[in-house]
Short mmCIF file of C-alpha atoms and ligand atoms in Angstrom, two decimals:
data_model
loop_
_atom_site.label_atom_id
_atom_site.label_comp_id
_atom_site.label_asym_id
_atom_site.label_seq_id
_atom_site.Cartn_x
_atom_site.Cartn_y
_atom_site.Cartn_z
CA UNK E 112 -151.02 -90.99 10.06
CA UNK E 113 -154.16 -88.73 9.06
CA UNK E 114 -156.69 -88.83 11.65
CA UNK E 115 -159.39 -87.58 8.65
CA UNK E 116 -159.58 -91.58 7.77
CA UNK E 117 -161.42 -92.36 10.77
CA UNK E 118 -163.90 -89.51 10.83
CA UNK E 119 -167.44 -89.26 11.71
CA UNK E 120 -170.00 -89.19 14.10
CA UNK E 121 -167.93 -87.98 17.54
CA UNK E 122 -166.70 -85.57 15.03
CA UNK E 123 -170.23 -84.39 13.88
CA UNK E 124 -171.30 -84.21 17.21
CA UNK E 125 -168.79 -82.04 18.76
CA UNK E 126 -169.26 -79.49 15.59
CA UNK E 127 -172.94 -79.20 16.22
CA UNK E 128 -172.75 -79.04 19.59
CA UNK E 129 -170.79 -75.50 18.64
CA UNK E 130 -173.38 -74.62 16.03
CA UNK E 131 -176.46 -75.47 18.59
CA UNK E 132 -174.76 -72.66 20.85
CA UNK E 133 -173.78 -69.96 18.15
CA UNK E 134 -170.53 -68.84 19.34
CA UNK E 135 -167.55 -69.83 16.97
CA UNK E 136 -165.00 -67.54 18.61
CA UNK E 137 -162.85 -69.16 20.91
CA UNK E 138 -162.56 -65.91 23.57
CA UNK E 139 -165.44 -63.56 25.18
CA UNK E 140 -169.22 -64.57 24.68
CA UNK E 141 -169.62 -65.39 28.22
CA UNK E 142 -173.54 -64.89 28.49
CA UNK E 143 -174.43 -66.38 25.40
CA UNK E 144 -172.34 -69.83 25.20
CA UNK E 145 -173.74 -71.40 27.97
CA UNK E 146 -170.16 -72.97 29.06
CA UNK E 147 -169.41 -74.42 26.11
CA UNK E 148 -165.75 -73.84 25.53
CA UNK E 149 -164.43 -76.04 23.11
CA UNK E 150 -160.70 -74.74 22.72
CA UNK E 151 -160.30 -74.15 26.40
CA UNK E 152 -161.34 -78.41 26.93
CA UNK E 153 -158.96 -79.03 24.04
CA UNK E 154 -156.45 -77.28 25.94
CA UNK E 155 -157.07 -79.39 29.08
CA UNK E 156 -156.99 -82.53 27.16
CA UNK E 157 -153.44 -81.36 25.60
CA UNK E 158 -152.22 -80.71 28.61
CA UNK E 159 -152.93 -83.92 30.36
CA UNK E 160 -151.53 -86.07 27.31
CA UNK E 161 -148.54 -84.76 27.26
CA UNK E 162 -147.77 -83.78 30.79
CA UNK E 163 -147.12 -80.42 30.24
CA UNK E 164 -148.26 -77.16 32.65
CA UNK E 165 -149.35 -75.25 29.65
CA UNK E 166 -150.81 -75.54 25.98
CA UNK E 167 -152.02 -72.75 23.82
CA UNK E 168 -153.93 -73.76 20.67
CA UNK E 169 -153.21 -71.14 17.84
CA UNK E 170 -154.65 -71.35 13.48
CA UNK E 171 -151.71 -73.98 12.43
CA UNK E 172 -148.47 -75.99 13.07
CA UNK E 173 -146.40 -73.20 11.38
CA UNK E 174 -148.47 -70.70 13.00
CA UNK E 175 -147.30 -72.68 16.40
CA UNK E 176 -143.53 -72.31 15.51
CA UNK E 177 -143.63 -68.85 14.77
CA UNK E 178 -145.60 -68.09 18.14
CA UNK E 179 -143.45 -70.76 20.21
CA UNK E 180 -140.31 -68.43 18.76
CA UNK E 181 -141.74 -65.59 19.62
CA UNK E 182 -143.00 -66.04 22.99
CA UNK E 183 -139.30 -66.88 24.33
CA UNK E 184 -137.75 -63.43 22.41
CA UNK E 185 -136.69 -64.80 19.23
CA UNK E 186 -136.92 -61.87 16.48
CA UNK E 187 -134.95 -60.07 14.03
CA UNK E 188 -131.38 -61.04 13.17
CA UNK E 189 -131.48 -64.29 15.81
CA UNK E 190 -130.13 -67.25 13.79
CA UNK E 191 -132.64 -70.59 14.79
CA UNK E 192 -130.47 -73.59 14.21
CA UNK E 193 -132.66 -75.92 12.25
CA UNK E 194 -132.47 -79.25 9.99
CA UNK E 195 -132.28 -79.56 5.90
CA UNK E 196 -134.74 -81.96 6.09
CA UNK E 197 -138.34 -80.63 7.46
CA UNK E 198 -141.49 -79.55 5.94
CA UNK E 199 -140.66 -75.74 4.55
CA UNK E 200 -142.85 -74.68 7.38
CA UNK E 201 -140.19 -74.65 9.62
CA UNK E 202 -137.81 -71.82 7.56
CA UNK E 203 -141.35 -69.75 6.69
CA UNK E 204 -142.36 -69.55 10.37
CA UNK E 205 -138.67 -68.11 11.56
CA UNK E 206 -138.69 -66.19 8.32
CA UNK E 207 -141.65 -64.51 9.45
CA UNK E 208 -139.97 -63.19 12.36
CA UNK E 209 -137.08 -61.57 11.01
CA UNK E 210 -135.01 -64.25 11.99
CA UNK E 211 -132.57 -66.43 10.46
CA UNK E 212 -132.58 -70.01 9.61
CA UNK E 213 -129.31 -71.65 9.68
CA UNK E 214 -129.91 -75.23 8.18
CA UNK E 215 -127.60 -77.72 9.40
CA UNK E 216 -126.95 -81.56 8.61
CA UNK E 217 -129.34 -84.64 9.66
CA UNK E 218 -127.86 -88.03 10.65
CA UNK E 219 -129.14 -91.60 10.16
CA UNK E 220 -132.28 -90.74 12.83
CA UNK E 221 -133.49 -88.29 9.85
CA UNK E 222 -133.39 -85.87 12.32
CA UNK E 223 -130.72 -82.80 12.94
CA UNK E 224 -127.20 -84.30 13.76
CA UNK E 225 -125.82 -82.69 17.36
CA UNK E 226 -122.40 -82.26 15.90
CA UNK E 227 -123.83 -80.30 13.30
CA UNK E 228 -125.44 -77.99 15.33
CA UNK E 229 -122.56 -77.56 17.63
CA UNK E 230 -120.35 -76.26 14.46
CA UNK E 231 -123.27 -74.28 13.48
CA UNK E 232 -123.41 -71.94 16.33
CA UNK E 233 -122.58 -68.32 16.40
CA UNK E 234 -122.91 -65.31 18.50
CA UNK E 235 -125.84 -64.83 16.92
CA UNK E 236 -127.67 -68.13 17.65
CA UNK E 237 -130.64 -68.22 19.70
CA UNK E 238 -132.52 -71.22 19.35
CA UNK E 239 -131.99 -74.64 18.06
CA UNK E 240 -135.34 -75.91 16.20
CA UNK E 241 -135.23 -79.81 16.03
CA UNK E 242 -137.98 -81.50 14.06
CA UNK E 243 -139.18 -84.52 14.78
CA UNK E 244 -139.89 -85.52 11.01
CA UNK E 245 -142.16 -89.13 10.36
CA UNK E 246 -142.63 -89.60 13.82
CA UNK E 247 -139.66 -90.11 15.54
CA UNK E 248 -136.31 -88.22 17.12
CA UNK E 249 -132.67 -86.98 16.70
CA UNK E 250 -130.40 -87.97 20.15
CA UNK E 251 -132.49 -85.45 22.45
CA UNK E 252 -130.41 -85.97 25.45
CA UNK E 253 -126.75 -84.56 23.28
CA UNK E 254 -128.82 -82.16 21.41
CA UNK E 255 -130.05 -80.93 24.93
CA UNK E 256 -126.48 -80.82 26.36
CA UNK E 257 -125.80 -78.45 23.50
CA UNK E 258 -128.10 -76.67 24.25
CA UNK E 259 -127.19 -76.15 27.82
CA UNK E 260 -123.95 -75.83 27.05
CA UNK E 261 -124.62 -72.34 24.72
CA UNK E 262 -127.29 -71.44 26.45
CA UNK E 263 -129.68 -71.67 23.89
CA UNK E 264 -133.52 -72.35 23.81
CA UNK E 265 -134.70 -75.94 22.13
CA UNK E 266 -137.95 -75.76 20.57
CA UNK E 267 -139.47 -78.90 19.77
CA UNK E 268 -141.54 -78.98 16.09
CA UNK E 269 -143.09 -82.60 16.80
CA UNK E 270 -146.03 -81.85 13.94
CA UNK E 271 -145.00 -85.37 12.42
CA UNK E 272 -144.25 -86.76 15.78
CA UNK E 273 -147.53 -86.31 18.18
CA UNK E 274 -147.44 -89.73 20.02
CA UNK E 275 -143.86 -90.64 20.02
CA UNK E 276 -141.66 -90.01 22.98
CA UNK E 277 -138.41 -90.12 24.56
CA UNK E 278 -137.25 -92.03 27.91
CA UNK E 279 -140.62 -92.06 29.22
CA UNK E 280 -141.37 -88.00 27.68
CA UNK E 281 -143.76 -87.32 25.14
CA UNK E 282 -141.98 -85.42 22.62
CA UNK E 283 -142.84 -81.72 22.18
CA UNK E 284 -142.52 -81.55 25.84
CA UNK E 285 -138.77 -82.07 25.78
CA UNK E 286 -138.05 -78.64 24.86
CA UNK E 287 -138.29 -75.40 26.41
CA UNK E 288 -141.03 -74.98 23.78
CA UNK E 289 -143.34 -78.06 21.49
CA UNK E 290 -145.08 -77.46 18.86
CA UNK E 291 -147.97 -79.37 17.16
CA UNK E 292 -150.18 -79.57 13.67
CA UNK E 293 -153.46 -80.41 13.70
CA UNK E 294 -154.14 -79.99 9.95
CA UNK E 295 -155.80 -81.97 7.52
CA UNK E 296 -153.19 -85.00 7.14
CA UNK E 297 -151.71 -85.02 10.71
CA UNK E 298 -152.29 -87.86 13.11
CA UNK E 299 -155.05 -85.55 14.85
CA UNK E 300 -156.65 -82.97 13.13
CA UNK E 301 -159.09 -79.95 13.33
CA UNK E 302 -159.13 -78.93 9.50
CA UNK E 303 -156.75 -76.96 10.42
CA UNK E 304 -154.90 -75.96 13.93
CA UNK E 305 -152.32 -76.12 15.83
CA UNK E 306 -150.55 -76.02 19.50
CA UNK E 307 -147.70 -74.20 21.40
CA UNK E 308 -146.79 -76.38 24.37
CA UNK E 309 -144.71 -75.20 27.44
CA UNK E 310 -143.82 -75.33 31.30
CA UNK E 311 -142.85 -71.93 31.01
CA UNK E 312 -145.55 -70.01 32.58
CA UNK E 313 -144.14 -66.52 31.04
CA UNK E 314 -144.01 -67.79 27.30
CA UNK E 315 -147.25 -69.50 27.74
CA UNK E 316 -148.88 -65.90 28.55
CA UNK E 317 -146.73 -64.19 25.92
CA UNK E 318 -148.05 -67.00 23.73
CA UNK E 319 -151.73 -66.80 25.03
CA UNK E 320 -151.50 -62.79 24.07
CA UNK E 321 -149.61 -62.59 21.27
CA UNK E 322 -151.76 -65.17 19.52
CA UNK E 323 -154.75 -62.81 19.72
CA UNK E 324 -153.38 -59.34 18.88
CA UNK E 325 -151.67 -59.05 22.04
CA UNK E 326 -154.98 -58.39 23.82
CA UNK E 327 -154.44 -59.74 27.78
CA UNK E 328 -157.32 -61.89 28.34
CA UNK E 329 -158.25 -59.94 31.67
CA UNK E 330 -161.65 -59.71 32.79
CA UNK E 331 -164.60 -60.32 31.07
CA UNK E 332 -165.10 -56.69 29.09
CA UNK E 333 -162.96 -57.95 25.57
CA UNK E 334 -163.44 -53.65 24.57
CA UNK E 335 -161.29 -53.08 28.03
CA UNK E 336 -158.69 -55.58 27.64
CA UNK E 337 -155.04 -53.87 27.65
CA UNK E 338 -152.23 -54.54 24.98
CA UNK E 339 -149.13 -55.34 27.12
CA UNK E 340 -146.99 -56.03 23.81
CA UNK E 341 -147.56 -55.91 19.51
CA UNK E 342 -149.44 -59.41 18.37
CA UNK E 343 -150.74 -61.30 15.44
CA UNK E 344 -154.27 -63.11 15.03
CA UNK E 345 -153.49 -66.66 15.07
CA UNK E 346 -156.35 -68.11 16.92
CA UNK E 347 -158.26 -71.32 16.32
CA UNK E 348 -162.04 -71.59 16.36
CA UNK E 349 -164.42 -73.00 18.45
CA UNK E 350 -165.06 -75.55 15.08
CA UNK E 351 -161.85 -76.41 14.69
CA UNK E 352 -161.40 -77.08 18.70
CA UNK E 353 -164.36 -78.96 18.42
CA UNK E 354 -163.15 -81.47 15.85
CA UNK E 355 -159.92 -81.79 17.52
CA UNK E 356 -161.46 -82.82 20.86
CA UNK E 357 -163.24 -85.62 18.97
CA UNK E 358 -159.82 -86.66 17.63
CA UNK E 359 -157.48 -85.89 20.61
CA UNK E 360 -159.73 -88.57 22.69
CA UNK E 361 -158.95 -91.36 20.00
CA UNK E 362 -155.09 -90.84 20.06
CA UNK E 363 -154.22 -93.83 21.56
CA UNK E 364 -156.85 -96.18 19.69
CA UNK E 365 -154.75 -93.97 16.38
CA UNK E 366 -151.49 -94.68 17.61
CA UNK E 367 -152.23 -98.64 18.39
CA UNK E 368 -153.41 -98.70 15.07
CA UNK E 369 -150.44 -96.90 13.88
CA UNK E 370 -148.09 -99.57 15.63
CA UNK E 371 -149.52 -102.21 14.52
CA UNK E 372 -149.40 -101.80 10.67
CA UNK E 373 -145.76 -100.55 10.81
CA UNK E 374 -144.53 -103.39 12.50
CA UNK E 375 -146.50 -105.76 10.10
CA UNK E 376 -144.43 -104.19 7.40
CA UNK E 377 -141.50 -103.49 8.59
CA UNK E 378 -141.21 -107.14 10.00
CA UNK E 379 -141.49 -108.15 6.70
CA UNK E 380 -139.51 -105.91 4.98
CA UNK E 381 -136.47 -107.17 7.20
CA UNK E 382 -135.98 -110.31 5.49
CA UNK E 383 -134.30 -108.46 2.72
CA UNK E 384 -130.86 -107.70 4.44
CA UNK E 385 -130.09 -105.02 1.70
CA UNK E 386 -132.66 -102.68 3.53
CA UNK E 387 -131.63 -101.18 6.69
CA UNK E 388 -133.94 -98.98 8.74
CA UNK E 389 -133.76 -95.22 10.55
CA UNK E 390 -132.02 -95.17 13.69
CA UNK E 391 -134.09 -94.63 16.85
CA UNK E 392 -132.00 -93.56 19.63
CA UNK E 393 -131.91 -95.18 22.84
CA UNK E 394 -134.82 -94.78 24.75
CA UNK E 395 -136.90 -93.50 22.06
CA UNK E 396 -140.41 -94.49 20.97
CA UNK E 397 -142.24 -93.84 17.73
CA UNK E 398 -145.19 -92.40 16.60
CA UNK E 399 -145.13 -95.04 14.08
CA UNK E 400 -146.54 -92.48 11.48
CA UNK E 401 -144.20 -93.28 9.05
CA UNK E 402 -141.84 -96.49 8.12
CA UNK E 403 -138.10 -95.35 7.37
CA UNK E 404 -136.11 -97.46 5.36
CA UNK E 405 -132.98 -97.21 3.53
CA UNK E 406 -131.35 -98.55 0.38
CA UNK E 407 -127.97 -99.12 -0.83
CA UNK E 408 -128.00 -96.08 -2.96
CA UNK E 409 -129.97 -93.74 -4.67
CA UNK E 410 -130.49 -95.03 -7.85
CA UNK E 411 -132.07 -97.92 -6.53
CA UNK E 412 -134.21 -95.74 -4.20
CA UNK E 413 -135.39 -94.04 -7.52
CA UNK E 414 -136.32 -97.41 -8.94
CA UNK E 415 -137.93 -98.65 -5.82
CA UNK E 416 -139.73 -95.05 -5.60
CA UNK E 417 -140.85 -95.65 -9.13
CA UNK E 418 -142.42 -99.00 -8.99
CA UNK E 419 -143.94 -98.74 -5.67
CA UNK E 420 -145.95 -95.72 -7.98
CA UNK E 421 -146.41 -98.21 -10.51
CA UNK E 422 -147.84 -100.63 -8.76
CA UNK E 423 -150.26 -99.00 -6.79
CA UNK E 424 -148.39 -98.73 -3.15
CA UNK E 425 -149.43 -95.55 -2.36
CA UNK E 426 -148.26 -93.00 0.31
CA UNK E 427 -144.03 -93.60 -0.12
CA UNK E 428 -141.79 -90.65 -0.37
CA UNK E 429 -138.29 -90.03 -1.50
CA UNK E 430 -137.83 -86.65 -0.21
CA UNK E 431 -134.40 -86.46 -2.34
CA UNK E 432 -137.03 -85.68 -5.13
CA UNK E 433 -139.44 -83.99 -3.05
CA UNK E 434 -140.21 -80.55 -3.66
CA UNK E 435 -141.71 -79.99 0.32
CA UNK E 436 -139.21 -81.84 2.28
CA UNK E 437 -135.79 -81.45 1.31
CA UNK E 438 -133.39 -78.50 0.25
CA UNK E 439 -132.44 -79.63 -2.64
CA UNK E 440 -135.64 -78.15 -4.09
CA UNK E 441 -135.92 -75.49 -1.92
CA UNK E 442 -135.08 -72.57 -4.86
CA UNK E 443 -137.26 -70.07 -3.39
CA UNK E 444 -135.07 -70.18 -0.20
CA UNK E 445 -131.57 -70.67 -1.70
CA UNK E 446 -132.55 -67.98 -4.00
CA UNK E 447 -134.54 -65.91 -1.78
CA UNK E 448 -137.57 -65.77 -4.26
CA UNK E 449 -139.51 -63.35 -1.82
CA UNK E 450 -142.86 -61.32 -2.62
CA UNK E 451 -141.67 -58.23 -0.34
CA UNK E 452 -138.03 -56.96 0.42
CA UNK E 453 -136.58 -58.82 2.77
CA UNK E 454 -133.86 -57.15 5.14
CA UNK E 455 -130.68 -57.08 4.31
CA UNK E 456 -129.26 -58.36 7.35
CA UNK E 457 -131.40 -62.04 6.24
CA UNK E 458 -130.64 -61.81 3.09
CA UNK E 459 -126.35 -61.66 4.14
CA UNK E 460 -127.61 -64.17 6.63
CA UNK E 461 -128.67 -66.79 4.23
CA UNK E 462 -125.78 -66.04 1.65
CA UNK E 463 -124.42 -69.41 3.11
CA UNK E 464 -127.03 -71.37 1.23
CA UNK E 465 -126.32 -70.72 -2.14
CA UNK E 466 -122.42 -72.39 -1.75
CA UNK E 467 -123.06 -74.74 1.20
CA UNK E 468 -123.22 -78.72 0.08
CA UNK E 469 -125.02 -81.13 2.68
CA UNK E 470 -123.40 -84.43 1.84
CA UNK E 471 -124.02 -85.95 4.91
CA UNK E 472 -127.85 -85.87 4.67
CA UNK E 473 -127.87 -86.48 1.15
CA UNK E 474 -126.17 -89.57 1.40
CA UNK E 475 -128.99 -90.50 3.57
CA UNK E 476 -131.96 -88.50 2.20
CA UNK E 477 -131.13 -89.66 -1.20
CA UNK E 478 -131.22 -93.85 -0.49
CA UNK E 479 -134.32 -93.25 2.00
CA UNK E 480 -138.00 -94.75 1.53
CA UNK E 481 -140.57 -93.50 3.81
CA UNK E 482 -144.19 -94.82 3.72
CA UNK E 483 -147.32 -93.27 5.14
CA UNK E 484 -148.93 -95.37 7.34
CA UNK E 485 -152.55 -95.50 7.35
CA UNK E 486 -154.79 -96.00 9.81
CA UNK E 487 -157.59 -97.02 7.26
CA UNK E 488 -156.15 -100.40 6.23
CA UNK E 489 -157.38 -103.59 7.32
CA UNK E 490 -154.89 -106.40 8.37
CA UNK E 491 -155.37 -107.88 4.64
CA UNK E 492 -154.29 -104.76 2.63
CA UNK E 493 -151.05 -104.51 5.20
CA UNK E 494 -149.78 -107.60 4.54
CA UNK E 495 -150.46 -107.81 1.05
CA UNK E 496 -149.24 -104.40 0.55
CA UNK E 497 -145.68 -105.81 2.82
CA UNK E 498 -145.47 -108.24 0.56
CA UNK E 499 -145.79 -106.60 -2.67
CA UNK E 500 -143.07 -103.95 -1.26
CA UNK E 501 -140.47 -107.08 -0.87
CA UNK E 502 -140.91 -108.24 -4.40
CA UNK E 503 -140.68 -105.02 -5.92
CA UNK E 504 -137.36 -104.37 -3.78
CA UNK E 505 -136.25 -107.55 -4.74
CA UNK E 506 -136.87 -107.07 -7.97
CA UNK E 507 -134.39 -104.40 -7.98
CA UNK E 508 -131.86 -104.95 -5.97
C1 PLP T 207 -147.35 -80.06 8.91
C2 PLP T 207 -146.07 -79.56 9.43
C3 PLP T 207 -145.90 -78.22 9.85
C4 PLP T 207 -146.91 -77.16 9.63
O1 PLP T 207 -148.18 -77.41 10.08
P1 PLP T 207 -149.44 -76.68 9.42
O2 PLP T 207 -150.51 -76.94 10.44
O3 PLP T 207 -149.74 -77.35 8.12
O4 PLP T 207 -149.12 -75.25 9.28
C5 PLP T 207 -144.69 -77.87 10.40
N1 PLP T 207 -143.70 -78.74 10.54
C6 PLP T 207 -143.82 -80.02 10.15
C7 PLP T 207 -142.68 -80.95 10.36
C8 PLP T 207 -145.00 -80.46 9.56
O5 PLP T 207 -145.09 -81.72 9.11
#
């Protein structure tokens, strides 16, 4: 996945061509950077790849969440809908907002089971977050219906997912609301970024605003702008823009890459009927940033975890014993382990965490394997790497 492996002279060119000028701020400047405006051509680019009317780069991934929520209303007390498995991004950047994350089951597509959701829903729900972990996607199309259904919003977190889509839509731009990462180990990066994408002209300006303190981006005074609502600083700079227009131009040589050394080993891994793979629903595509695989059970998955360590094939999770991924080891949100007071209306809010079990997505979290895939391996290293993954499976099973 990490677009840093392939890194170097567009890169270096784009960067300097923002230090040549001087101006590292992405807003104002006019007279002095001589039309150079790196996050505003990022924006274009964004926009055109994945066909969407609006895109408004902000600092990260979990500063897009937050500002995707945000922009559409989503604030104190509103419960967001959202999956157990996820990078702990996704409860920090509703957190943030006073909201409440209501966790909810995954199915066999890793991703947030619609049935779950459905039961999950309360008076109080306003948004259903879906994350579109290792590059791929829950069934959009029920979750969606859902969605209509309650009239709720669907935001889109496709961080792990830029690339993959679903019947002919790049996912992100599904929802009412994407969002996108562009830090250092996503399939594009700045250093450090991220995107809010939307055909919603309204959040895009709430988004465009409340990104950069809520100023309003009219006219060409900055000192005379107006403050039409409260806002954060989560902007992105000119630097980071600049890197990410190097990368966002070699997406599809990425994602070819991408393809083409997850089907390699996942070709080979299915001679060994034991080991089934992630569901991808019906007219879905992946990113092919990660290979999903599943074993009979978990302590097998530990074993197979183990040795892949041992024997030098790098990049494989099992988020059952992953402290970033999974909420079995999320403490310091079952136990609220907070460095401020936190309202009381969250805190009653999450109260369901500390009794709830999950045995649906542990009894797929805990027999899953999912491997990195890099796009710095040549065609040697794949295979031998695919075959040193069936012996060691072998081996155990
Ligand atoms: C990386 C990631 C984020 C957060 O992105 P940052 O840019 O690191 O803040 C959010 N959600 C998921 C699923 C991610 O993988």
């Amino acid at each position: 996945m990490p677009g840093f492996e392939l890194f170097g002279e567009l890169e270096r060119a784009q960067v300097n061509d923002v230090l040549d000028n001087g101006v590292l701020m992405r807003y104002g400047f006019d007279g002095m950077r001589k039309g150079h405006w790196k996050s505003k051509e990022l924006e274009a680019e964004l926009q055109e790849s994945f066909k969407t009317n609006h895109v408004q780069l902000v600092s990260s991934g979990t500063a897009a969440v937050s500002v995707a929520l945000a922009s559409a209303g989503v604030g104190a007390g509103d419960e967001v809908i959202m999956p157990v498995f996820t990078f702990v991004a996704s409860f920090e950047a509703i957190m943030m907002l006073g909201a409440i994350p209501v966790l909810v089951d995954i199915d066999d597509t890793l991703a947030v089971d619609p049935k779950a959701v459905e039961a999950a829903i309360t008076p109080k729900t306003k948004a259903v977050m879906v994350v579109q972990m290792c590059g791929s996607m829950g069934d959009m199309n029920a979750i969606q219906a859902v969605c209509d259904r309650y009239n709720l919003l669907l935001v889109e977190d496709a961080c792990q997912a830029i690339g993959g889509s679903y019947h002919g839509k790049p996912l992100g731009s599904i929802g009412d609301l994407g969002c996108f990462s562009f830090d250092f180990v996503k399939t594009i990066t700045c250093g450090e970024g991220g995107a809010v994408i939307t055909n919603n002209k309204e959040y895009y300006i709430h988004a465009d605003h409340y990104s950069d303190h809520g100023h309003d981006h009219i006219g060409n005074d900055r000192g005379a702008e107006t403050h039409p609502f409260l806002g954060y600083n989560f902007r992105i700079s000119e630097l980071h823009a600049a890197v990410g227009l190097a990368q966002i131009k070699r997406l599809h040589e990425f994602l070819g890459i991408q393809k083409k050394n997850y089907t390699i080993i996942r070709n080979t891994l299915s001679q060994i009927p034991e080991v089934t793979f992630r569901t991808v629903p019906e007219g879905g595509e992946e990113s092919y940033a990660f290979l999903n695989f599943f074993l009979p059970d978990l302590k097998k998955a530990r074993k197979v975890s183990e040795m892949f360590k041992q024997h030098g094939v790098d990049a494989c999770f099992h988020y059952y014993d992953n402290n970033w991924h999974y909420i079995r080891k999320w403490d310091h949100l079952t136990n609220l382990k907070s460095l401020f007071p936190i309202s009381s209306e969250v805190k009653k809010g999450l109260d369901y965490l500390k009794t709830k079990e999950f045995a649906q997505s542990d009894s797929y979290i805990a027999r899953n394997i999912s491997c990195l895939i890099k796009l710095s391996w040549t065609e040697e290293e794949v295979k031998e790497r695919a075959i040193k993954m069936v012996k060691i499976i072998n081996e155990i099973l």
